[in-house]
Coordinates of C-alpha atoms in Angstrom, one line a residue:
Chain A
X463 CA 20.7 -40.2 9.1
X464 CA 21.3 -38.5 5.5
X465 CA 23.9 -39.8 3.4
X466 CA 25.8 -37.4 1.0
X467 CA 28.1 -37.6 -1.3
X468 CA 31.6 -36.9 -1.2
X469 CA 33.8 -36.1 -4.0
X470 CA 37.2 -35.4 -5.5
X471 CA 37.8 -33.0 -7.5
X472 CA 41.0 -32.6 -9.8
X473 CA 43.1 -30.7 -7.6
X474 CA 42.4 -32.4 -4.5
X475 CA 40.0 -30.6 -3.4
X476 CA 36.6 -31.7 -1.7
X477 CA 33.4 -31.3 -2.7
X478 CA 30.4 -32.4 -0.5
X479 CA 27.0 -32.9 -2.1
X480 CA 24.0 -32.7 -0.2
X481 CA 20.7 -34.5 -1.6
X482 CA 17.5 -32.9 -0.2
X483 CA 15.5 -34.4 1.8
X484 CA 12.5 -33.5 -0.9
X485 CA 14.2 -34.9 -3.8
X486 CA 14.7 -38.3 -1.9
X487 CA 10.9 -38.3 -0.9
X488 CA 9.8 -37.8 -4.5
X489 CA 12.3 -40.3 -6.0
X490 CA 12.0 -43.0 -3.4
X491 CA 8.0 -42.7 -3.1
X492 CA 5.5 -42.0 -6.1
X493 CA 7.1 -39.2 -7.9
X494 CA 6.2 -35.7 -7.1
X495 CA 2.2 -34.4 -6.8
X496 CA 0.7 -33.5 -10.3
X497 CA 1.9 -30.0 -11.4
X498 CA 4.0 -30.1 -8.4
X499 CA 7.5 -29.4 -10.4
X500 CA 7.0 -25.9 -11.7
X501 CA 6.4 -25.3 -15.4
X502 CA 8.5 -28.2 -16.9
X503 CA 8.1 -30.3 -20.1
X504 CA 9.9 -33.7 -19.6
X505 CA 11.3 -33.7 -22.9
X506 CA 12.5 -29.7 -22.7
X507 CA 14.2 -30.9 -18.9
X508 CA 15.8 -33.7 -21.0
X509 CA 17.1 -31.8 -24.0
X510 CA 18.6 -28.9 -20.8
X511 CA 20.0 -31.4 -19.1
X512 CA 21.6 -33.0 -22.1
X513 CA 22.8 -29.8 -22.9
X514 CA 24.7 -28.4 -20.1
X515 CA 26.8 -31.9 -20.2
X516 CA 24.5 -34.8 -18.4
X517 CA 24.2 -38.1 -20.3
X518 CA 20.8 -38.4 -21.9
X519 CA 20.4 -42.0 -19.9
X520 CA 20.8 -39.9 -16.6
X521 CA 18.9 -37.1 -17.8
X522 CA 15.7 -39.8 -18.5
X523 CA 15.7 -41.8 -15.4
X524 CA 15.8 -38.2 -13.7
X525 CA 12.8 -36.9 -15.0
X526 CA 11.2 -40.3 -14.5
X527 CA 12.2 -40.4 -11.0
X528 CA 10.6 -37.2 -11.0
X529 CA 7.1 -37.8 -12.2
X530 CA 6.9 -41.4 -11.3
X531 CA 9.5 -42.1 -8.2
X532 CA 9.6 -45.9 -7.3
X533 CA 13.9 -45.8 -6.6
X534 CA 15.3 -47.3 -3.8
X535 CA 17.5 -45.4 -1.5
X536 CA 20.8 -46.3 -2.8
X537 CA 19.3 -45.8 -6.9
X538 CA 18.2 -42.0 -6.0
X539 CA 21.8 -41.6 -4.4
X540 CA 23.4 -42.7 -7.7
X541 CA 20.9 -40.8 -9.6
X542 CA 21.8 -37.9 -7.9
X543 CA 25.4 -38.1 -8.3
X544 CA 24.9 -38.8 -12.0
X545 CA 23.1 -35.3 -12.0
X546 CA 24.9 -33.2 -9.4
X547 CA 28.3 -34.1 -9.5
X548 CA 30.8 -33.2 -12.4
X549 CA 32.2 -35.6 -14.6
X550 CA 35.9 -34.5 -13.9
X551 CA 35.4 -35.0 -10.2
X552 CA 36.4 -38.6 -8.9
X553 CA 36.0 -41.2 -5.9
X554 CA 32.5 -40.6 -5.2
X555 CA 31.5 -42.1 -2.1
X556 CA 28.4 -42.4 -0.2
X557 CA 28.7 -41.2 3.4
X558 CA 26.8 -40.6 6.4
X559 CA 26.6 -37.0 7.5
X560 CA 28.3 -37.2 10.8
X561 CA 31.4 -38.5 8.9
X562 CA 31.6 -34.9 7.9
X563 CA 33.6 -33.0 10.3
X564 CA 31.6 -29.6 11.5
X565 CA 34.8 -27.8 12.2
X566 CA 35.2 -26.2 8.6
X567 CA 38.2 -23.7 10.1
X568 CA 39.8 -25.7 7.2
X569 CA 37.3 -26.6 5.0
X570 CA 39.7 -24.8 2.2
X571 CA 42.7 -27.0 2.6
X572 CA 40.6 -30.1 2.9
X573 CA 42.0 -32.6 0.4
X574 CA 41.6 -36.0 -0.6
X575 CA 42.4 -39.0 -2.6
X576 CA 41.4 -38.9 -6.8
X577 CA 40.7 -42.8 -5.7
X578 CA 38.5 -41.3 -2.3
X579 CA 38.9 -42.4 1.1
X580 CA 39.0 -40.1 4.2
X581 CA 39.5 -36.2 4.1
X582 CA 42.4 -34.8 5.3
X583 CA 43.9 -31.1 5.9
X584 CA 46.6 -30.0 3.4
X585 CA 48.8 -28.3 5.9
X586 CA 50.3 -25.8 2.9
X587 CA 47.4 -24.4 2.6
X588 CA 45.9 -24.8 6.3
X589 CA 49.0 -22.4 7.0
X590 CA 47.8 -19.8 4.8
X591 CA 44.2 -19.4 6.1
X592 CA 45.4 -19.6 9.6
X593 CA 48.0 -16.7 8.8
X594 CA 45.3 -14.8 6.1
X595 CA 42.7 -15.7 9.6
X596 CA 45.2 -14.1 12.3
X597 CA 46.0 -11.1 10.2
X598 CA 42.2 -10.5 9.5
X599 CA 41.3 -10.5 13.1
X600 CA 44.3 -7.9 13.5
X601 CA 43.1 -5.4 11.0
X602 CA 39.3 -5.8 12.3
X603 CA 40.5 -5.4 16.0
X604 CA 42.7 -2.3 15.2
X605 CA 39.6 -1.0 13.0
X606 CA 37.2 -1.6 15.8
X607 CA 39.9 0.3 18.2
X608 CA 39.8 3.1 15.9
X609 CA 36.2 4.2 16.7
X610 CA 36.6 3.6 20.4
X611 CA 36.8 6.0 22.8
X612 CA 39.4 5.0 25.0
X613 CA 41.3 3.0 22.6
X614 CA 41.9 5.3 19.5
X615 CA 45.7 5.5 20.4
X616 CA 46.1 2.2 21.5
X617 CA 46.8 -0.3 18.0
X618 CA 46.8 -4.0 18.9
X619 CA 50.6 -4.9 18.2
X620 CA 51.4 -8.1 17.1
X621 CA 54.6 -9.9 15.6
X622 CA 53.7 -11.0 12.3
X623 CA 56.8 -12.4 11.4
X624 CA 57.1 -14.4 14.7
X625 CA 53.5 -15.7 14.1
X626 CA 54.0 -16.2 10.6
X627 CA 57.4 -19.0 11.8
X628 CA 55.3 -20.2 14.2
X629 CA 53.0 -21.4 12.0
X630 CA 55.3 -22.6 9.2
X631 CA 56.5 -24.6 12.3
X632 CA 53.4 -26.6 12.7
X633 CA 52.7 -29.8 11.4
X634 CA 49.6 -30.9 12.8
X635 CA 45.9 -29.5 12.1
X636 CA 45.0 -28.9 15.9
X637 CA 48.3 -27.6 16.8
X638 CA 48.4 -25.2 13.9
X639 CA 44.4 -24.0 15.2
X640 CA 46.2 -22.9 18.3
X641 CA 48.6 -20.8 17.0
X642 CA 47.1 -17.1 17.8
X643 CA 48.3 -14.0 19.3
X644 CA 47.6 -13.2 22.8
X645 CA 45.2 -10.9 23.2
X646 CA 43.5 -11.1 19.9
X647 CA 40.0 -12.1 20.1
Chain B
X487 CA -111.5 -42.3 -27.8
X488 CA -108.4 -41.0 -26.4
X489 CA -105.3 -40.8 -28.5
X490 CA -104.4 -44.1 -30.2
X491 CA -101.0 -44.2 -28.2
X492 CA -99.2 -42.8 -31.5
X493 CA -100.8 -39.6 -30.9
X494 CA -103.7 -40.2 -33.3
X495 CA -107.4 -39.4 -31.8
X496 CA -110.5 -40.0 -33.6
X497 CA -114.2 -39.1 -33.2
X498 CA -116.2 -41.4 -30.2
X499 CA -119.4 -40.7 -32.0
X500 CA -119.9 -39.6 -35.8
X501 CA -123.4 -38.0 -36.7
X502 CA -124.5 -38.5 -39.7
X503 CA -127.6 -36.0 -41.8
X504 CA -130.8 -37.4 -41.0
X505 CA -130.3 -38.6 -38.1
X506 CA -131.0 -37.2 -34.4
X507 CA -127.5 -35.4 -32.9
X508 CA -128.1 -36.6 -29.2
X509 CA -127.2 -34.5 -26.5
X510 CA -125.5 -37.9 -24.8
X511 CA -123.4 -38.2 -28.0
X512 CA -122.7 -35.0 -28.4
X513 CA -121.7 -34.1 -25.1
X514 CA -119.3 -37.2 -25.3
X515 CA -117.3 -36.0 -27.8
X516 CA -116.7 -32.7 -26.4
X517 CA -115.8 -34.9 -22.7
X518 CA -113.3 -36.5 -25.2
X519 CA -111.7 -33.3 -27.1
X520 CA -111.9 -31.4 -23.9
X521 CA -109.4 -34.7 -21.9
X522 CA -107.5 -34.9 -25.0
X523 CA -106.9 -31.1 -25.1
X524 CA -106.1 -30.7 -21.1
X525 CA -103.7 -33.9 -22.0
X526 CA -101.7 -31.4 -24.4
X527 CA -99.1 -29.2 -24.0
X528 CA -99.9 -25.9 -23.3
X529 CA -97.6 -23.5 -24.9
X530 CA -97.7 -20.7 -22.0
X531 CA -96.0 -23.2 -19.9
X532 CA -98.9 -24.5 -17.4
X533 CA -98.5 -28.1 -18.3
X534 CA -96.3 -30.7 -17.0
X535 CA -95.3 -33.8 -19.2
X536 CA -95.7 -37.0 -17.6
X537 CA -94.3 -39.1 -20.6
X538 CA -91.1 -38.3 -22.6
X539 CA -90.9 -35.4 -25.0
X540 CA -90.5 -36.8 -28.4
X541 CA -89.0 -34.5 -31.1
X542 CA -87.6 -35.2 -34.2
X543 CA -83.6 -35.3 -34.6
X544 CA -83.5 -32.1 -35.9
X545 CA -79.7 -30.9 -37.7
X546 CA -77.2 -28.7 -36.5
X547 CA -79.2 -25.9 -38.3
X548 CA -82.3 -27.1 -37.2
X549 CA -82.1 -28.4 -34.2
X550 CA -84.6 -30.6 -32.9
X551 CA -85.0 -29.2 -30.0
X552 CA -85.0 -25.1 -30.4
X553 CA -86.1 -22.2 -29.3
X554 CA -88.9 -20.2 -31.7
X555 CA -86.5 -17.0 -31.3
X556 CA -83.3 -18.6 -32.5
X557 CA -83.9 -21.4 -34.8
X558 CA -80.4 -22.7 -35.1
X559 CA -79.6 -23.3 -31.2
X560 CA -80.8 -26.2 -29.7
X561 CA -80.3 -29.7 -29.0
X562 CA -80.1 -32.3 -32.4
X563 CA -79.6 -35.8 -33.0
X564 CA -76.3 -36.4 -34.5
X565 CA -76.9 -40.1 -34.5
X566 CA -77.8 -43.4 -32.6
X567 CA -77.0 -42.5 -29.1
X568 CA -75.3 -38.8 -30.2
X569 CA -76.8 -35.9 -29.5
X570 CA -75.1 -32.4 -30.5
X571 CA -75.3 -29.2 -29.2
X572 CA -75.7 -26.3 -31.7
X573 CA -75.2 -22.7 -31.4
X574 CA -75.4 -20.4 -34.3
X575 CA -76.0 -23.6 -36.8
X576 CA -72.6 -24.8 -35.5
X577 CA -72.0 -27.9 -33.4
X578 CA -70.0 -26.8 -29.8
X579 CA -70.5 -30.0 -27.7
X580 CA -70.9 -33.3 -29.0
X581 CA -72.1 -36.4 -26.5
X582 CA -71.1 -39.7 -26.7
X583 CA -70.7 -42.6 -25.1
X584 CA -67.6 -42.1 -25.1
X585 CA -67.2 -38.5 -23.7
X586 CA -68.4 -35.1 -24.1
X587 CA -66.4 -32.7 -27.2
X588 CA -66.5 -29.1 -26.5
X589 CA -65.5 -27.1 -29.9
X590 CA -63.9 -23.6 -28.2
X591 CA -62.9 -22.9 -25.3
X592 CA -64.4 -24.8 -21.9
X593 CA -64.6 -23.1 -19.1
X594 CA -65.7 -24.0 -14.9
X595 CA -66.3 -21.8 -12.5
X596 CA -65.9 -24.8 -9.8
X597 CA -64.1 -27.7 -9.5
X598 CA -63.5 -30.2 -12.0
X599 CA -62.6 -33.4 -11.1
X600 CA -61.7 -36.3 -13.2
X601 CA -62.0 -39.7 -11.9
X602 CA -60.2 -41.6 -14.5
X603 CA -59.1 -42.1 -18.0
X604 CA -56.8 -39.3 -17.8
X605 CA -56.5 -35.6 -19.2
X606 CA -55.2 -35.2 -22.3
X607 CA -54.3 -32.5 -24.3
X608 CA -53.8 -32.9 -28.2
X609 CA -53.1 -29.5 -29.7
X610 CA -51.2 -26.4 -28.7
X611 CA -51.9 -23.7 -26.2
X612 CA -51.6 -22.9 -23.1
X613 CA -53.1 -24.5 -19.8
X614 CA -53.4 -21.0 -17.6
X615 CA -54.7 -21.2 -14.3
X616 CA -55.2 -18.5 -11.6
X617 CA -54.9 -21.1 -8.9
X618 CA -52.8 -24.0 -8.3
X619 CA -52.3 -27.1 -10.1
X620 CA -51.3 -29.9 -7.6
X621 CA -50.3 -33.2 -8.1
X622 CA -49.6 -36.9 -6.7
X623 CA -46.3 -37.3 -5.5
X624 CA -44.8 -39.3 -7.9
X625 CA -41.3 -40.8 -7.7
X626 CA -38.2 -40.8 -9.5
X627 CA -39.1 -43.3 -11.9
X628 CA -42.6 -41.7 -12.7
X629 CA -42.4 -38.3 -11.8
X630 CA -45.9 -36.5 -10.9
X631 CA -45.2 -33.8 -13.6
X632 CA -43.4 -35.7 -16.7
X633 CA -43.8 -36.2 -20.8
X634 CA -45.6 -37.9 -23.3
X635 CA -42.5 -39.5 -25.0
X636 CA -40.1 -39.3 -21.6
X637 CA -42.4 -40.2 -18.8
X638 CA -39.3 -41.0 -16.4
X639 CA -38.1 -37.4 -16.6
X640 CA -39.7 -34.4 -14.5
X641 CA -40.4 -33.5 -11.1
X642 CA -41.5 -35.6 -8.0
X643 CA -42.1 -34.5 -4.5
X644 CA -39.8 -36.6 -2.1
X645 CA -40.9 -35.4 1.1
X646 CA -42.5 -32.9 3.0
X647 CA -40.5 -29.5 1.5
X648 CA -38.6 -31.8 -0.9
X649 CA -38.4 -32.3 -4.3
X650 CA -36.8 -33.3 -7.3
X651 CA -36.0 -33.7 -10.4
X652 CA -35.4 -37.1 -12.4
X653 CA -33.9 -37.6 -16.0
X654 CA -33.6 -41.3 -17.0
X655 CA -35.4 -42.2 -13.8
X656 CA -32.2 -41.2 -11.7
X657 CA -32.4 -38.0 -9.5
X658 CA -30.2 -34.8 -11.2
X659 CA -31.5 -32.2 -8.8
X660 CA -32.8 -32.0 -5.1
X661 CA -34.6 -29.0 -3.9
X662 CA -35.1 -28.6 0.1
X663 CA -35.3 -26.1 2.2
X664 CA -31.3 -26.0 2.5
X665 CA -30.8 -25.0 -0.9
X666 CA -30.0 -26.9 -4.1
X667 CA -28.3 -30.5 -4.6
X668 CA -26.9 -31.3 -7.8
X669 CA -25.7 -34.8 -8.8
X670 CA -23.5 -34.4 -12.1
X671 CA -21.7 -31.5 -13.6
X672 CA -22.9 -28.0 -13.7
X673 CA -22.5 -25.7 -16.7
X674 CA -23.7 -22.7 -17.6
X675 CA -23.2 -20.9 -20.7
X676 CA -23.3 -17.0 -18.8
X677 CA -22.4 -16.0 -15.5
X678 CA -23.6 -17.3 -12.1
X679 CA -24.2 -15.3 -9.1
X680 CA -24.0 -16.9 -5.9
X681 CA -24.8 -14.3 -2.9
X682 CA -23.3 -16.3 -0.4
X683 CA -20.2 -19.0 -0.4
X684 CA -19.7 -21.1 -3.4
X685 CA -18.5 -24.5 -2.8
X686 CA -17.8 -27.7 -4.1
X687 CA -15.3 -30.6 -4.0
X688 CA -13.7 -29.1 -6.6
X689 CA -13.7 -26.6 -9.4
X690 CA -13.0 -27.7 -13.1
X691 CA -12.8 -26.5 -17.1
X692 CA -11.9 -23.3 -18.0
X693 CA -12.5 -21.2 -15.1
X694 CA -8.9 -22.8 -13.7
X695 CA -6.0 -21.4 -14.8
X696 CA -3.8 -23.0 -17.0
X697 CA 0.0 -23.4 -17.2
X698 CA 0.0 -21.0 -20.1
X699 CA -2.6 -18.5 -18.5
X700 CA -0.8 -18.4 -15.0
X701 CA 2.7 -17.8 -17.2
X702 CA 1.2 -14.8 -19.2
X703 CA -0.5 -13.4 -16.1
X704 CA -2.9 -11.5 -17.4
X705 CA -6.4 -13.0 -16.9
X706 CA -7.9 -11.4 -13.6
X707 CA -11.0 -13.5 -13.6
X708 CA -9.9 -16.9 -13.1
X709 CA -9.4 -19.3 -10.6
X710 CA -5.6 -20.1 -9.8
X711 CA -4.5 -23.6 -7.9
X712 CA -2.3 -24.5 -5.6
X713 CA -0.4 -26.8 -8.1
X714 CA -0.7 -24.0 -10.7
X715 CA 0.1 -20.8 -8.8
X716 CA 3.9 -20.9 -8.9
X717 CA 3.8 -21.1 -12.8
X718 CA 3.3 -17.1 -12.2
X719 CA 6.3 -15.3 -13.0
X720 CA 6.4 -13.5 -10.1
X721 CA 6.7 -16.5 -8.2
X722 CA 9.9 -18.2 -7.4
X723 CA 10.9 -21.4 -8.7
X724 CA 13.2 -22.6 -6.1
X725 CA 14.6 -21.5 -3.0
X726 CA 17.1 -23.1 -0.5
X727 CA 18.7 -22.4 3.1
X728 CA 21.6 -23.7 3.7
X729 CA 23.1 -23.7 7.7
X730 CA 26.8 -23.2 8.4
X731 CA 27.8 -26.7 7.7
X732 CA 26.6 -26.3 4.6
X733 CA 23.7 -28.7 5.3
X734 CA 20.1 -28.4 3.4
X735 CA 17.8 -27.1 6.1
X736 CA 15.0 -26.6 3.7
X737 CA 14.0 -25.9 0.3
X738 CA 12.1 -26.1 -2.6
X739 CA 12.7 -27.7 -5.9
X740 CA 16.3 -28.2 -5.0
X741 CA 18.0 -31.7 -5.9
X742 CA 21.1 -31.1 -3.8
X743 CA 23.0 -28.5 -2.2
X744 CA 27.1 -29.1 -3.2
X745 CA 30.1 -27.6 -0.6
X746 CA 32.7 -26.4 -2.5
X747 CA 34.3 -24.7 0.4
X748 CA 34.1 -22.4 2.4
X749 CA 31.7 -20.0 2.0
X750 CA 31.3 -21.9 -1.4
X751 CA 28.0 -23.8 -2.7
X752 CA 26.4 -24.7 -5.4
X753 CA 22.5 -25.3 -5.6
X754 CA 21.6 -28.0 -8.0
X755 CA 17.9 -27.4 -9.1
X756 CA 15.3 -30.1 -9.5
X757 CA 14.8 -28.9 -12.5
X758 CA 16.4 -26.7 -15.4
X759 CA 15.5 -23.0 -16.1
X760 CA 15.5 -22.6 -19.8
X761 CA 18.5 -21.4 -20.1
X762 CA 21.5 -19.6 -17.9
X763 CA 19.4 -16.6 -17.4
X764 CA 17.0 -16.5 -14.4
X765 CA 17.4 -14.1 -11.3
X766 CA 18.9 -15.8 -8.3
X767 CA 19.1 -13.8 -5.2
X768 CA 21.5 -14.7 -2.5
X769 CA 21.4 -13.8 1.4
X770 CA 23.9 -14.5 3.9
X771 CA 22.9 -14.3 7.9
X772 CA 25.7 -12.8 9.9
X773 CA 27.9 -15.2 11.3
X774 CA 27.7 -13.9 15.5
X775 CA 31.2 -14.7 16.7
X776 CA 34.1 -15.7 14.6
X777 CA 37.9 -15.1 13.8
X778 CA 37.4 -10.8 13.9
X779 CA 34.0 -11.0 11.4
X780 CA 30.7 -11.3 11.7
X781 CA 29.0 -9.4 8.7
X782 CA 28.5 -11.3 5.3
X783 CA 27.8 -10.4 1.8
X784 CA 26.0 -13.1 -0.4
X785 CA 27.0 -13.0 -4.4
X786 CA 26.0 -15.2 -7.2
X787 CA 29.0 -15.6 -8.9
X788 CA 29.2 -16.0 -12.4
X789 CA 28.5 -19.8 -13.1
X790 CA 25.1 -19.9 -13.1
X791 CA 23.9 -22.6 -15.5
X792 CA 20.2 -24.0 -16.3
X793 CA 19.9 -26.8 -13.5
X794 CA 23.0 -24.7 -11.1
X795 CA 23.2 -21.8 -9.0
X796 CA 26.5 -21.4 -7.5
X797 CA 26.7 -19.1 -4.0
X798 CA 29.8 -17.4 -2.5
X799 CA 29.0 -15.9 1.3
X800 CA 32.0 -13.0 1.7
X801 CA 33.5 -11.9 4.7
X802 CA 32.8 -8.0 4.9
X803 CA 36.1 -7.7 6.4
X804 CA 38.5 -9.3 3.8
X805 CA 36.1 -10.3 1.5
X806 CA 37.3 -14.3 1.7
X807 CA 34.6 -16.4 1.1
X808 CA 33.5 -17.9 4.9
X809 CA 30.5 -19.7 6.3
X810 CA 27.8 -17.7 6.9
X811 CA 25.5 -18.9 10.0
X812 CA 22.9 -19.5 7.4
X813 CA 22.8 -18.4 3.2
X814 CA 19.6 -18.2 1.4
X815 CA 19.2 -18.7 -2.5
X816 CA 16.0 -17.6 -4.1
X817 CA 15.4 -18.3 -7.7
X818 CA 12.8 -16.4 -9.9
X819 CA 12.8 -17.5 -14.1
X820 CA 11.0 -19.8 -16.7
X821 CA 11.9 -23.3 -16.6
X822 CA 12.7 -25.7 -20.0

């Protein structure tokens, strides 16, 4: 299964970095085919990369991972952290994909550790996309009852100061997931 | 007395004054002038020679043997065992016992065959023939049609409908009946015309485009490759789709794809453009159910950088950046 690489970044948040599955070919085999990689000069890729703030050590083994390959699994993954992944972010950890959760309701308020370690949901702000989520599916219900026939007259009504405690009374991910009017689709 | 056998005769019987001239004597000598005479040649052609003709060696203006109308045409002796032919006081064929020399032009109205020794030609000219000229078969170290100073180069029949041609005594061309076999490199210095398919392992030198060619895009008559092709600037330099979980489904020239959040990506390039300028274009698939929206809007926001393309997928409805069902990133520029 594909590994990728999770990361902290300076205010919590989570940043996910997904290698592709070409780049691992050409670094963990014999480079890429002749002419393969677009109209590049190895030194010019050196001096860009260099530029826009990756170490010139980094920026050499890249290029020769490039034309020559020959890294093992775990030295392309490090390789492409070194490249991909900002120097302020932190706790870069090597994990298998299905360690990623595929419900991303939250993916916003997903936070972690500066020192890594598991993902979690930062219920402040999971509140605020379920409210900012609940009051978007109001306005697009009441705008799709607008052009409707039978329905012009008819506004879906909903307590948005009701909803709005309920949520700030939630203190659990799932529970605060359930919290959504009746009705609303 | 016949001839003394050097072709001197003398009188049988010599009369004297005084004495009796008999009619015995006398008719004997007459018997002997009359032999000798019928034993002569008689110029109006009635006699045949029965001994060899003996003339004396003559010169190429006189020739020994002539003719009383032309005086300087005729056989001569050039010298022990050499005997010249001369027209006009001027030797044309000179035999030997080592061969026959023609001065001028030889010509044969049938065949001429030559059994050994070879046919050589020292001087200039042309050999023209109306016919054909046909030869052993030769092979590829002695080819039947070769040179003085390279006889391991030329042609050589292989086969029935086959042939070739050898340089060095190695084979550089076969001809058959399927066309033309080439072993080495082919160049030619104008253009070649093929009237049906072309083909090779491969095609080489300056009739593939370059790097530089394929970047200017100009050059209409050249051959571009597969490896070449996307230096054209109307080609894109990367491209990446990227599914609702913000996974790499497939892509080209793309190192890593990085989730920022929802909605939020960043493409990390293989390699760097050269320089923040290049045109990205950004799709977003509609996502078909969700919290009250399904269209998207795909922008590049402003932070692209040489190696990074950063992606936001809106939600039509509020405009928050959301997953789309699947975002597309296409890439167009000039890399460092």
């Amino acid at each position: 299964m594909p590994s990728c690489i999770v990361s902290t970044r300076p205010d919590g948040g989570v940043s996910i970095t997904h290698p592709s599955a070409e780049i691992m070919t050409i670094f963990t085999n014999g480079g890429a085919p002749k002419d393969y990689f677009l109209g590049i000069t190895r030194d010019g890729q050196i001096a860009s990369f260099v530029k826009r703030g990756i170490r010139e050590e980094v920026a050499v083994k890249w290029m020769d991972a490039l034309l020559m390959g020959g890294l093992t699994d775990a030295e392309a993954y490090e390789l492409i952290r070194d490249k991909d992944t900002k120097p302020e972010w932190t706790g870069n950890e090597l994990w298998d994909r299905t360690e990623i959760s595929t419900d991303r309701w939250f993916r916003d308020a997903w936070k972690r550790s500066h020192n890594g370690g598991p993902i979690y949901v930062d219920l402040n702000i999971a509140r605020r996309i379920q409210f900012r989520e609940i009051q978007t599916a109001v306005h697009v219900e009441n705008e799709r009852r607008k052009k409707d026939f039978d329905l012009w007259e008819s506004q879906f009504e909903c307590d948005i100061a009701a909803v709005r405690e309920m949520i700030r009374r939630k203190n659990e991910p799932l529970e605060l997931r359930r919290v959504w009017p009746e009705g609303l689709t | 007395m016949a001839r003394n056998g050097s072709g001197t005769m003398s009188i049988v019987n010599t009369f004297v004054a005084g004495n009796t001239i008999t009619a015995a004597g006398h008719n004997q000598n007459n018997t002997d002038i009359a032999a000798e005479i019928t034993n002569s040649v008689a110029v109006d052609g009635q006699s045949v020679l029965t001994g060899q003709l003996k003339a004396a060696s003559g010169t190429v203006s006189l020739p020994g043997y002539t003719f009383g109308a032309d005086l300087d045409c005729g056989w001569y002796r050039i010298g022990a065992n050499n005997l010249g032919l001369a027209l006009n006081g001027a030797k044309v064929v000179d035999y030997s016992t080592t061969g026959v020399a023609v001065t001028g032009a030889f010509s044969s109205s049938g065949a001429m065959t030559v059994t050994s020794g070879g046919l050589t030609i020292t001087a200039g000219g042309q050999v023209i023939t109306a016919g054909q000229i046909s030869h052993a078969d030769g092979t590829t170290g002695a080819p039947s049609y070769s040179f003085t100073n390279d006889l391991d180069s030329g042609l050589y029949r292989v086969g029935a409908n086959n042939f070739r041609f050898a340089c060095n005594a190695a084979d550089v061309l076969d001809i058959g009946t399927n066309g033309l076999v080439v072993t080495g490199a082919i160049s030619a210095s104008t253009s070649v015309t093929a009237t049906t398919a072309l083909s090779g392992a491969t095609a080489a030198g300056a009739m593939v485009a370059t790097q530089a060619q394929q970047e200017t895009a100009t050059a209409t008559n050249l051959l571009v490759s597969p490896g070449r092709q996307h230096f054209h600037p109307g080609m894109a330099k990367g491209w990446a789709e990227i599914d609702a979980s913000a996974g790499l489904e497939a892509n080209y020239n793309v190192s890593s794809i990085t989730d920022v959040g929802a909605g939020q990506f960043t493409v990390n390039w293989g390699t760097d453009f050269s320089g923040g300028f290049y045109n990205a274009q950004a799709t977003a698939v509609n996502t078909p159910s969700g919290a009250g929206a399904s269209t998207f809007v795909a922008q590049i926001p402003n932070t692209m950088a040489a190696g990074t393309t950063g992606v936001a997928t809106l939600r039509m409805s509020d405009f928050s950046a959301q997953d789309a069902s699947h975002t597309m990133v296409t890439v167009f520029g000039d890399h460092a």
